[in-house]
Coordinates of C-alpha atoms in Angstrom, one line a residue:
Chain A
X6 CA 12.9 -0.8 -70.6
X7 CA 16.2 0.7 -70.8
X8 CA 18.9 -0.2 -68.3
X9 CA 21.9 0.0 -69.7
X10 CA 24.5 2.4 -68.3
X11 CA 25.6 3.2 -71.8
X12 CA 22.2 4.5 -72.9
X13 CA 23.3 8.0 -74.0
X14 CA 21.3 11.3 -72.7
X15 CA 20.7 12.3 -76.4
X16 CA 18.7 8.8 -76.8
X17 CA 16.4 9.5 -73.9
X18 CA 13.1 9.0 -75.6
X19 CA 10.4 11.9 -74.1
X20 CA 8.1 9.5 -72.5
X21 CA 11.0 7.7 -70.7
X22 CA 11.0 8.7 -66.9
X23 CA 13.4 7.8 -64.0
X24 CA 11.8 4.7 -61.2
X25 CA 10.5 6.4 -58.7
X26 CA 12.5 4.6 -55.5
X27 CA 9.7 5.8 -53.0
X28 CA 7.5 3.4 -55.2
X29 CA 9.4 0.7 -55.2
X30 CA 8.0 -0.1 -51.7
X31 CA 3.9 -0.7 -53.1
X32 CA 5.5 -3.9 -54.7
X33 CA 7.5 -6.0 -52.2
X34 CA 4.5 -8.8 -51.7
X35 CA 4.2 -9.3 -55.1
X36 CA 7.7 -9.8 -55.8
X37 CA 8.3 -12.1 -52.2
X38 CA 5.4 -14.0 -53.7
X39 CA 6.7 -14.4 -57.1
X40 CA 10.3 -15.2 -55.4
X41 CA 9.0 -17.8 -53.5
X42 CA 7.5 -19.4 -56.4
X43 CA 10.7 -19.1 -58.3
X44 CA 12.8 -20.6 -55.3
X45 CA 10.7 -22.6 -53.8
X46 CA 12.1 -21.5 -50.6
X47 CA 11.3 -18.9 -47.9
X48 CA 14.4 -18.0 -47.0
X49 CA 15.8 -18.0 -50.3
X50 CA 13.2 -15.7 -51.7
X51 CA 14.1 -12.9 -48.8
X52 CA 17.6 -13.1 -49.8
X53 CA 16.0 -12.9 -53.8
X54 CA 13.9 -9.9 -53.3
X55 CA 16.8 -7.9 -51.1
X56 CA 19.1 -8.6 -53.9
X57 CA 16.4 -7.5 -56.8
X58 CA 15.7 -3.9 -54.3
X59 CA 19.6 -3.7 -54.5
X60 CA 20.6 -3.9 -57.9
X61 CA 17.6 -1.6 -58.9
X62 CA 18.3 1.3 -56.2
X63 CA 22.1 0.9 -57.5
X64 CA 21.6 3.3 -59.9
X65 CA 18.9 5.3 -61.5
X66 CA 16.7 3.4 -64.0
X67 CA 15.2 4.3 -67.1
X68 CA 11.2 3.2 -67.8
X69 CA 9.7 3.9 -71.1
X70 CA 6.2 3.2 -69.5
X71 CA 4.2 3.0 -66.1
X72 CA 4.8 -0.6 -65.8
X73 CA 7.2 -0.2 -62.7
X74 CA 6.1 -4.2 -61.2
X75 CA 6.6 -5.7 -64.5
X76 CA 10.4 -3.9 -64.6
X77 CA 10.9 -5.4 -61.0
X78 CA 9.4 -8.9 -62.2
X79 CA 12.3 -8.7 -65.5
X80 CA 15.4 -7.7 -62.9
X81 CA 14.1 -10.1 -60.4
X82 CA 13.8 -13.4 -62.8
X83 CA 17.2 -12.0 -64.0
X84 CA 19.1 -12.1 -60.6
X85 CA 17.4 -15.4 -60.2
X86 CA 19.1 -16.9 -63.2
X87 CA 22.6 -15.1 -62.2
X88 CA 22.2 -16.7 -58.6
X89 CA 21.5 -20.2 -60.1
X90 CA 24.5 -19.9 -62.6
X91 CA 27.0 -18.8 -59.6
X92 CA 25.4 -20.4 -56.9
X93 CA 28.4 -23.2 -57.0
X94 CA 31.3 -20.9 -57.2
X95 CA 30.3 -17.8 -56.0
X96 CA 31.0 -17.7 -51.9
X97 CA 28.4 -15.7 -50.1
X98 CA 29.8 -12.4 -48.6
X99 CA 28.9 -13.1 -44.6
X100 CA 26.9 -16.3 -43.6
X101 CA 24.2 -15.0 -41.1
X102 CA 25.5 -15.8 -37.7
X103 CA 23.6 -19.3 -36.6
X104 CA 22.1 -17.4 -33.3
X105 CA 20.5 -15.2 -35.4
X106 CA 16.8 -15.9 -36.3
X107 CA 15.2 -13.7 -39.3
X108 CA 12.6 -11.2 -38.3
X109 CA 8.9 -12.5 -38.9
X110 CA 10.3 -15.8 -40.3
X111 CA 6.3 -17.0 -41.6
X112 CA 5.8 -13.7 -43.8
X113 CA 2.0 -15.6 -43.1
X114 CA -0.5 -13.8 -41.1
X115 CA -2.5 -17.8 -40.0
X116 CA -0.4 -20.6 -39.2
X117 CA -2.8 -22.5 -41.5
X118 CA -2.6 -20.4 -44.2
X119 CA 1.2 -19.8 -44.2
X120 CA 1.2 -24.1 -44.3
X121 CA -1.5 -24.3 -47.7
X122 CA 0.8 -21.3 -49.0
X123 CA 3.8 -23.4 -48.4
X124 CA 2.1 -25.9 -50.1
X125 CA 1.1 -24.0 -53.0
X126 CA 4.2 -22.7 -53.4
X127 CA 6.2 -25.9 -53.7
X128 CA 3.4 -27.0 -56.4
X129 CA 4.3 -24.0 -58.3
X130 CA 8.4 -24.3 -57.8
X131 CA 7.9 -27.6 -59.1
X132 CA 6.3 -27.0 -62.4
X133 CA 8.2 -27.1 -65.5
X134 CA 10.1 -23.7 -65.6
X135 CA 8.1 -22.2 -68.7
X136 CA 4.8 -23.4 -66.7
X137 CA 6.1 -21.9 -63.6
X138 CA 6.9 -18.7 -65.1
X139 CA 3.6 -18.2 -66.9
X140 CA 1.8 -18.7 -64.0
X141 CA 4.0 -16.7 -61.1
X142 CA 3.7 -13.8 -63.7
X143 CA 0.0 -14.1 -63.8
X144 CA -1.3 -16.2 -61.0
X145 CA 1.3 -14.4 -58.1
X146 CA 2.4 -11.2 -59.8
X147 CA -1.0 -10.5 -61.1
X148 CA 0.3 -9.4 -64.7
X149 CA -1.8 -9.3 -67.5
X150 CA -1.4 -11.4 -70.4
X151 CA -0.1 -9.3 -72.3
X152 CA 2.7 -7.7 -69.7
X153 CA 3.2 -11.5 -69.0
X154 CA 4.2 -11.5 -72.6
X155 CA 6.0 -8.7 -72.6
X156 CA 7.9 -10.5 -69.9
X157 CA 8.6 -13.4 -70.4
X158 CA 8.9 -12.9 -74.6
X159 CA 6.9 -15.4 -76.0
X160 CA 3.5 -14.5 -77.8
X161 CA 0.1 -14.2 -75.8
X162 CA -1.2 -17.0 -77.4
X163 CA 1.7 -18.5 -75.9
X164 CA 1.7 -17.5 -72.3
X165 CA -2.2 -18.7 -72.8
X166 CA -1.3 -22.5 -73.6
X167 CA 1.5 -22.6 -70.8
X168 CA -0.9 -20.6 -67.9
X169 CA -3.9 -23.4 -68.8
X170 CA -1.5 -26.4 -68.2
X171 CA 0.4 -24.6 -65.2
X172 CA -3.0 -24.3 -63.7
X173 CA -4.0 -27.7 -64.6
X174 CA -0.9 -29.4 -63.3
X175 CA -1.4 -27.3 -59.6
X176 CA -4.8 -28.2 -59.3
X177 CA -3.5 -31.9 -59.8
X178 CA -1.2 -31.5 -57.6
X179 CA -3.8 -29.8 -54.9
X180 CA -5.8 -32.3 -55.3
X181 CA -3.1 -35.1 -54.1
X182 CA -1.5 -33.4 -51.5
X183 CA -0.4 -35.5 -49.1
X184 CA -1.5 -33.6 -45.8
X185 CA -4.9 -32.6 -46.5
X186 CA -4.4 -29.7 -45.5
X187 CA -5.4 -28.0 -49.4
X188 CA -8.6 -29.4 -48.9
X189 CA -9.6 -28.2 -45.4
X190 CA -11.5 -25.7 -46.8
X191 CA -13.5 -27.5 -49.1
X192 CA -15.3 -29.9 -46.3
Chain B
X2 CA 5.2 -35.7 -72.2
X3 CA 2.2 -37.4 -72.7
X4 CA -0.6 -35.1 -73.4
X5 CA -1.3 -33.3 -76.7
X6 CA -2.3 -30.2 -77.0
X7 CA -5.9 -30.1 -77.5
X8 CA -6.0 -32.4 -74.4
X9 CA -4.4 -29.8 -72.2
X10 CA -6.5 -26.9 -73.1
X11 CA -9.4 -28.5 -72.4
X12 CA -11.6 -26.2 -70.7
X13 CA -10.8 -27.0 -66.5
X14 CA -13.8 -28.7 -64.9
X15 CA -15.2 -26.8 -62.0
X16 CA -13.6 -28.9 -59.4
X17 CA -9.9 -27.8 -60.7
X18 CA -10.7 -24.0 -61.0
X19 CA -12.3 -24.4 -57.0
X20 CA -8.8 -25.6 -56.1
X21 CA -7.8 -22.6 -58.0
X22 CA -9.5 -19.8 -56.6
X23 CA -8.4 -21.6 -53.3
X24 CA -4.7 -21.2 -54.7
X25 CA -5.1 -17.4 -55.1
X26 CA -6.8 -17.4 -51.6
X27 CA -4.2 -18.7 -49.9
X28 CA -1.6 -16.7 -51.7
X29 CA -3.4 -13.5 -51.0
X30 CA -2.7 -14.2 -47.4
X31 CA 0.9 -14.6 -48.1
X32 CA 2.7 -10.9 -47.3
X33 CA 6.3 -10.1 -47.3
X34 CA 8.1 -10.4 -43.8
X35 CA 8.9 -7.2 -41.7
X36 CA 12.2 -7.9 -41.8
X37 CA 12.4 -8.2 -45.3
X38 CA 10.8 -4.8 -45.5
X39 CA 13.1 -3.1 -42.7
X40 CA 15.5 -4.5 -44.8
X41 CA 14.3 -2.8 -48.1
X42 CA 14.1 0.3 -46.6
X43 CA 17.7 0.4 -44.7
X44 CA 19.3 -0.6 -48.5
X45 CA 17.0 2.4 -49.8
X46 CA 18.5 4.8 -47.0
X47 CA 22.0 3.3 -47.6
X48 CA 21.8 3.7 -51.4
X49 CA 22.3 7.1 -53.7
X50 CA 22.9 7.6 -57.3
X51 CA 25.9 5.9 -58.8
X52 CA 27.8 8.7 -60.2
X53 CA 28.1 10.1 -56.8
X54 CA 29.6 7.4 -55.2
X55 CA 32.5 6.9 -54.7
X56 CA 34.3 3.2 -54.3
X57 CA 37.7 1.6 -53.2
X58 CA 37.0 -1.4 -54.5
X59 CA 39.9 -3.6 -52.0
X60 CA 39.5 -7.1 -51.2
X61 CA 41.3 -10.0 -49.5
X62 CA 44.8 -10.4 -48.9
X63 CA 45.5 -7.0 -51.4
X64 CA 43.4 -5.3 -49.4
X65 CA 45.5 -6.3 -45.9
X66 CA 48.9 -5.9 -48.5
X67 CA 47.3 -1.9 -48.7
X68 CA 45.8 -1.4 -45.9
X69 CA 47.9 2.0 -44.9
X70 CA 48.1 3.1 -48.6
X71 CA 43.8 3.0 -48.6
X72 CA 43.5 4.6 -45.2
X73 CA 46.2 7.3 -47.0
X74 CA 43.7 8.0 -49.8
X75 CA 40.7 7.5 -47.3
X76 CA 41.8 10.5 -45.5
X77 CA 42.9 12.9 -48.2
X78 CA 40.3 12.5 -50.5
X79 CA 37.9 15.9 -49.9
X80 CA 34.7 15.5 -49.5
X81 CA 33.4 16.8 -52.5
X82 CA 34.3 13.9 -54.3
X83 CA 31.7 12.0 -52.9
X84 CA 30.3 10.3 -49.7
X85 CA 33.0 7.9 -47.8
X86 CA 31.8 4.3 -47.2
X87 CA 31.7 1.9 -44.5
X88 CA 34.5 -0.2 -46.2
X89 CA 36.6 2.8 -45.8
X90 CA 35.0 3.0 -41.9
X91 CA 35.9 -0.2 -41.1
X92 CA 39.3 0.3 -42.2
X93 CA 39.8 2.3 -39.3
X94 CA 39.3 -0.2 -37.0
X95 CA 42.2 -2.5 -38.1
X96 CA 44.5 1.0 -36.9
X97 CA 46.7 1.5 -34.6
X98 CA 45.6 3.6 -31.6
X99 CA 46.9 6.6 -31.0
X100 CA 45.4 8.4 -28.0
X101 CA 44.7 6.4 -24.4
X102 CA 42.4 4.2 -23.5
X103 CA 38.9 6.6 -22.3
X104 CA 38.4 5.7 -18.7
X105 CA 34.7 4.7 -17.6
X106 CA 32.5 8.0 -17.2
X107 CA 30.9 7.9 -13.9
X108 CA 28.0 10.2 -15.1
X109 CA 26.9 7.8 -17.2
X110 CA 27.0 4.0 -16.1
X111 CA 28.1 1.5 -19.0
X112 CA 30.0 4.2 -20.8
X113 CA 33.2 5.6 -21.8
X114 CA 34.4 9.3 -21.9
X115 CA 34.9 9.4 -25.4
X116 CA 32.3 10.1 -27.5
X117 CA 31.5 11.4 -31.2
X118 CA 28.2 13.2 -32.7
X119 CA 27.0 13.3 -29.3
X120 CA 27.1 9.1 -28.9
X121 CA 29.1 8.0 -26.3
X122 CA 31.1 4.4 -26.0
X123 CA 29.9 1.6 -24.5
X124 CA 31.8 0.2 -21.5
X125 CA 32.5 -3.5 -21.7
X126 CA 34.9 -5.1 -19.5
X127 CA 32.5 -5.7 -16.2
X128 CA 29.8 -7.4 -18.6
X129 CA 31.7 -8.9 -21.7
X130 CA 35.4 -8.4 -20.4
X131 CA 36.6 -6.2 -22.9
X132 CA 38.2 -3.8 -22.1
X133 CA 39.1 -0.4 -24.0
X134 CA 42.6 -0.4 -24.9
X135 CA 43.3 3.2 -27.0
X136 CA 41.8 5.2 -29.2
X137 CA 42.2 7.3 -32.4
X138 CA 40.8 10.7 -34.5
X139 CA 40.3 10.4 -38.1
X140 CA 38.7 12.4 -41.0
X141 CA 36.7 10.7 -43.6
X142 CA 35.1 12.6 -46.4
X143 CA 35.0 15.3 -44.1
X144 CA 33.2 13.9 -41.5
X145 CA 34.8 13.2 -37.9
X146 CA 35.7 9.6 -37.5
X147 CA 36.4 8.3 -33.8
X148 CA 37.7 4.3 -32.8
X149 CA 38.0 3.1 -29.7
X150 CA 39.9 -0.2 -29.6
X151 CA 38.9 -3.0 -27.1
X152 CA 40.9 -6.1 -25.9
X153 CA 40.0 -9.3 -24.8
X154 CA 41.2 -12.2 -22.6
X155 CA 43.7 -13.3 -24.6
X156 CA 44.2 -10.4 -26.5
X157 CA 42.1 -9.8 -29.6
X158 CA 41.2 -7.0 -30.3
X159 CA 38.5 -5.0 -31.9
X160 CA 37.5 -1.6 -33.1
X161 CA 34.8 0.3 -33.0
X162 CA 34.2 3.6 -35.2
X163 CA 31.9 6.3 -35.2
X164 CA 31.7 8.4 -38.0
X165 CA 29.9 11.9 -37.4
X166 CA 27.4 11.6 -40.7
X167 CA 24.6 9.9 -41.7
X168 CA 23.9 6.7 -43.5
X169 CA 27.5 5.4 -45.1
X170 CA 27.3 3.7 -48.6
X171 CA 27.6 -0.3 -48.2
X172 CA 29.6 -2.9 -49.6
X173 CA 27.5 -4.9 -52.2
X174 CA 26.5 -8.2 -50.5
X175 CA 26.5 -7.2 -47.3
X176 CA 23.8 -9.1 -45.3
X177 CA 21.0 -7.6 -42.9
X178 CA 20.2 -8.7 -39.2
X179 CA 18.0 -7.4 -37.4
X180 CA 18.0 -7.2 -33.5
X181 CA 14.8 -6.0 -31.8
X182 CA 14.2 -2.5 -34.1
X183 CA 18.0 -2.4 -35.4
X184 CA 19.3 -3.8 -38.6
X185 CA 22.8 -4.5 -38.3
X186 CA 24.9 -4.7 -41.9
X187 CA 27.2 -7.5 -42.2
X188 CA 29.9 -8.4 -44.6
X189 CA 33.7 -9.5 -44.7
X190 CA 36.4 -7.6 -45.4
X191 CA 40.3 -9.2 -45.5
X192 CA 38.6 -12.1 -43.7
X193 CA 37.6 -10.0 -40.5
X194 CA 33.9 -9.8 -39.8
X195 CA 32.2 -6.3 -40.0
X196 CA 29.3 -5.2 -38.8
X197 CA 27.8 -1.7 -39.1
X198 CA 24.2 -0.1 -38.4
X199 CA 22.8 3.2 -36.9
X200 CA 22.7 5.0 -33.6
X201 CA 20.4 7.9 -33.7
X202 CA 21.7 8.3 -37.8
X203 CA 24.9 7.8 -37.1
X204 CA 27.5 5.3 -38.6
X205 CA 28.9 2.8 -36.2
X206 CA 31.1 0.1 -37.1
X207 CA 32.3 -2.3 -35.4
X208 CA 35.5 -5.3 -36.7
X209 CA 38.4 -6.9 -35.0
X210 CA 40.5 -9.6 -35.4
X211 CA 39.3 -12.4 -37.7
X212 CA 38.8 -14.6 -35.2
X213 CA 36.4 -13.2 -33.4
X214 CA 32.9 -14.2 -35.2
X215 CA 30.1 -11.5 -36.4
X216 CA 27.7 -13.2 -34.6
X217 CA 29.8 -11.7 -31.3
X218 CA 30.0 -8.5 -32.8
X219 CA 26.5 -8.4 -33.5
X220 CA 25.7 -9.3 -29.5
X221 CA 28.1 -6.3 -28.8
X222 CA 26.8 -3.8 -30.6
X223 CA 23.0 -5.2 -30.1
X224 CA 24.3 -4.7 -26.2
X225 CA 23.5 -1.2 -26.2
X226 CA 19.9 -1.6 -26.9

């Protein structure tokens, strides 16, 4: 994937095309989903996605191949890291007036659902950040292994080893949580 | 750490991959919020290709410092050169007026005379008590760019522009709200509040005195729908 600004017209590769914005659209679960994971916040993972739409409709972008989710996945996971390394000195631009209520705050279609989700989503935020990130870009994003690896830049075999114990540390974590509510549907 | 790596990729026993498949079950139901989309699509209306816009990239107290030098290259700069932005809008409402305040229009209850692409001003002193206190005519980027100024009880004021054109470019950062089906764009600029969204494609903005918080703004300009 090429981004940079530099990346002269005479380097343009044949096969390269321009990110269709109209498409962009198709992939805003996935990436709230991922986000989520990645924040382990709501709220915060609105404010994520937005930001990820922004910075990729700021200018045109440059794919070398039809992956367009796995491009989003790489800029989202890279404004994440730039919002955790300004967080504490960057000011935000306009704090939403306290009167103001989101729209569709749950993002849940069930009240029951939207609390196991909740659930599952914490399990996941919590998981060691290699873990984590194995298994949002497989488990939530529904990569392959191999885009996972593309992704993330560690070998399939990799990706593999931290997926099996990401899974196996949520399902520990299902298993004990505290409200029960993960195991309504199993009784 | 205490596992080794052949115990953790032992195979899963069937109770872990049940809570599992019940993992991707319940994130399957999880969707993105309607606002988030709204929001999505007002930054893709809002958004063209870099190298045509254009920016004035102000901020703070240099901004307040040159304010009349920015509105000076605001207003000269053709059109050509690209699309004017709502930073450069919003500028407009920190003028001076020059032209009367519009009188209430008795055709049309809860509105003022003046009026620009066809959109007429709200009247607001009987239900908020501001009342409109002059008015001015701009260009930007070609386009006709009306404010009428408002002033309160104790006399802050406020401005609100209409710019005849479509969707403006943003400032980055600025924040969505939305209000029943409007998103409404907020971000700062030389401390003051700003708030700008669409009527019937339309740029309004709407900014006053710093004092006066966007959350107010936001009921004012939400007033009208």
């Amino acid at each position: 994937v090429h981004t940079s600004p530099a990346y002269a017209p005479q380097e343009v590769p044949d096969y390269a095309r321009t990110l269709d914005p109209a498409r962009l659209g198709d992939h805003v679960d996935r990436l709230y989903r991922a986000a989520w994971a990645l924040c382990g916040s709501r709220e915060d993972a609105e404010d994520l996605v937005q930001e990820t739409y922004a910075r990729v409709l700021a200018k045109p972008r440059l794919l070398r191949n039809d992956d367009d989710l796995g491009y989003l996945l790489r800029v989202l996971r890279n404004t994440f890291a730039s919002q955790l390394r300004t967080a504490s000195r960057r000011p935000r631009t306009a704090p939403l007036p306290e009167d103001v209520d989101p729209v569709d705050p749950s993002g849940a279609t069930r009240p029951a659902e939207a609390l196991e989700a909740a659930e599952v989503f914490a399990l996941i935020h919590a998981l060691p950040p290699d873990f984590r990130d194995a298994l949002v870009a497989v488990d939530v994003a529904g990569l392959s292994y191999r885009e996972a690896s593309k992704l993330l830049g560690a070998k399939e075999a990799t990706i593999t080893s931290r997926l099996h114990r990401a899974r196996r540390q949520v399902a520990a974590g299902m298993e004990s949580a505290p409200t029960g509510v993960l195991e309504r549907k199993a009784r | 750490m205490t596992h080794t790596p052949m115990s953790d990729m032992t195979p899963l026993t069937p109770e872990e991959e049940a809570r599992l498949d019940r993992m991707r079950a319940a994130l399957g139901e999880v969707s993105a919020p309607a606002g988030l989309r709204a929001r999505i699509d007002a930054e893709r209306a809002h958004t063209r290709p870099a190298r045509t816009r254009r920016r004035l990239a102000l901020g703070g107290g240099l901004a307040t410092a040159c304010a009349a030098i920015v509105v000076a290259l605001v207003l000269v700069l053709p059109a050509g050169s690209g699309g004017p932005t709502v930073v450069e809008a919003a500028t407009l409402t920190q003028l001076p007026a020059t032209m009367p305040a519009p009188h209430s229009d008795p055709d049309h209850p809860g509105r003022l005379q003046e009026s620009n692409g066809g959109l007429r001003y709200p009247y607001w002193e009987d239900r908020f008590h501001w009342r409109p206190a002059g008015a001015r005519e701009d260009r930007l980027g070609g386009h006709r760019a009306t404010t009428v100024y408002y002033e309160g009880h104790h006399g802050e004021r406020l401005g609100y522009t209409i710019v005849d054109s479509g969707p403006l470019d943003l400032p980055p950062g600025a924040r969505a709200v939305r209000r029943g089906a409007t998103t409404f764009w907020v971000f700062r600029r030389a401390d003051a509040p700003v708030v700008a969204w669409l009527r019937h494609g339309h740029q309004c903005v709407l900014s006053g005195d710093a004092t006066i918080p966007a959350g107010q703004l936001i009921a004012l300009a939400g007033s009208e729908y």
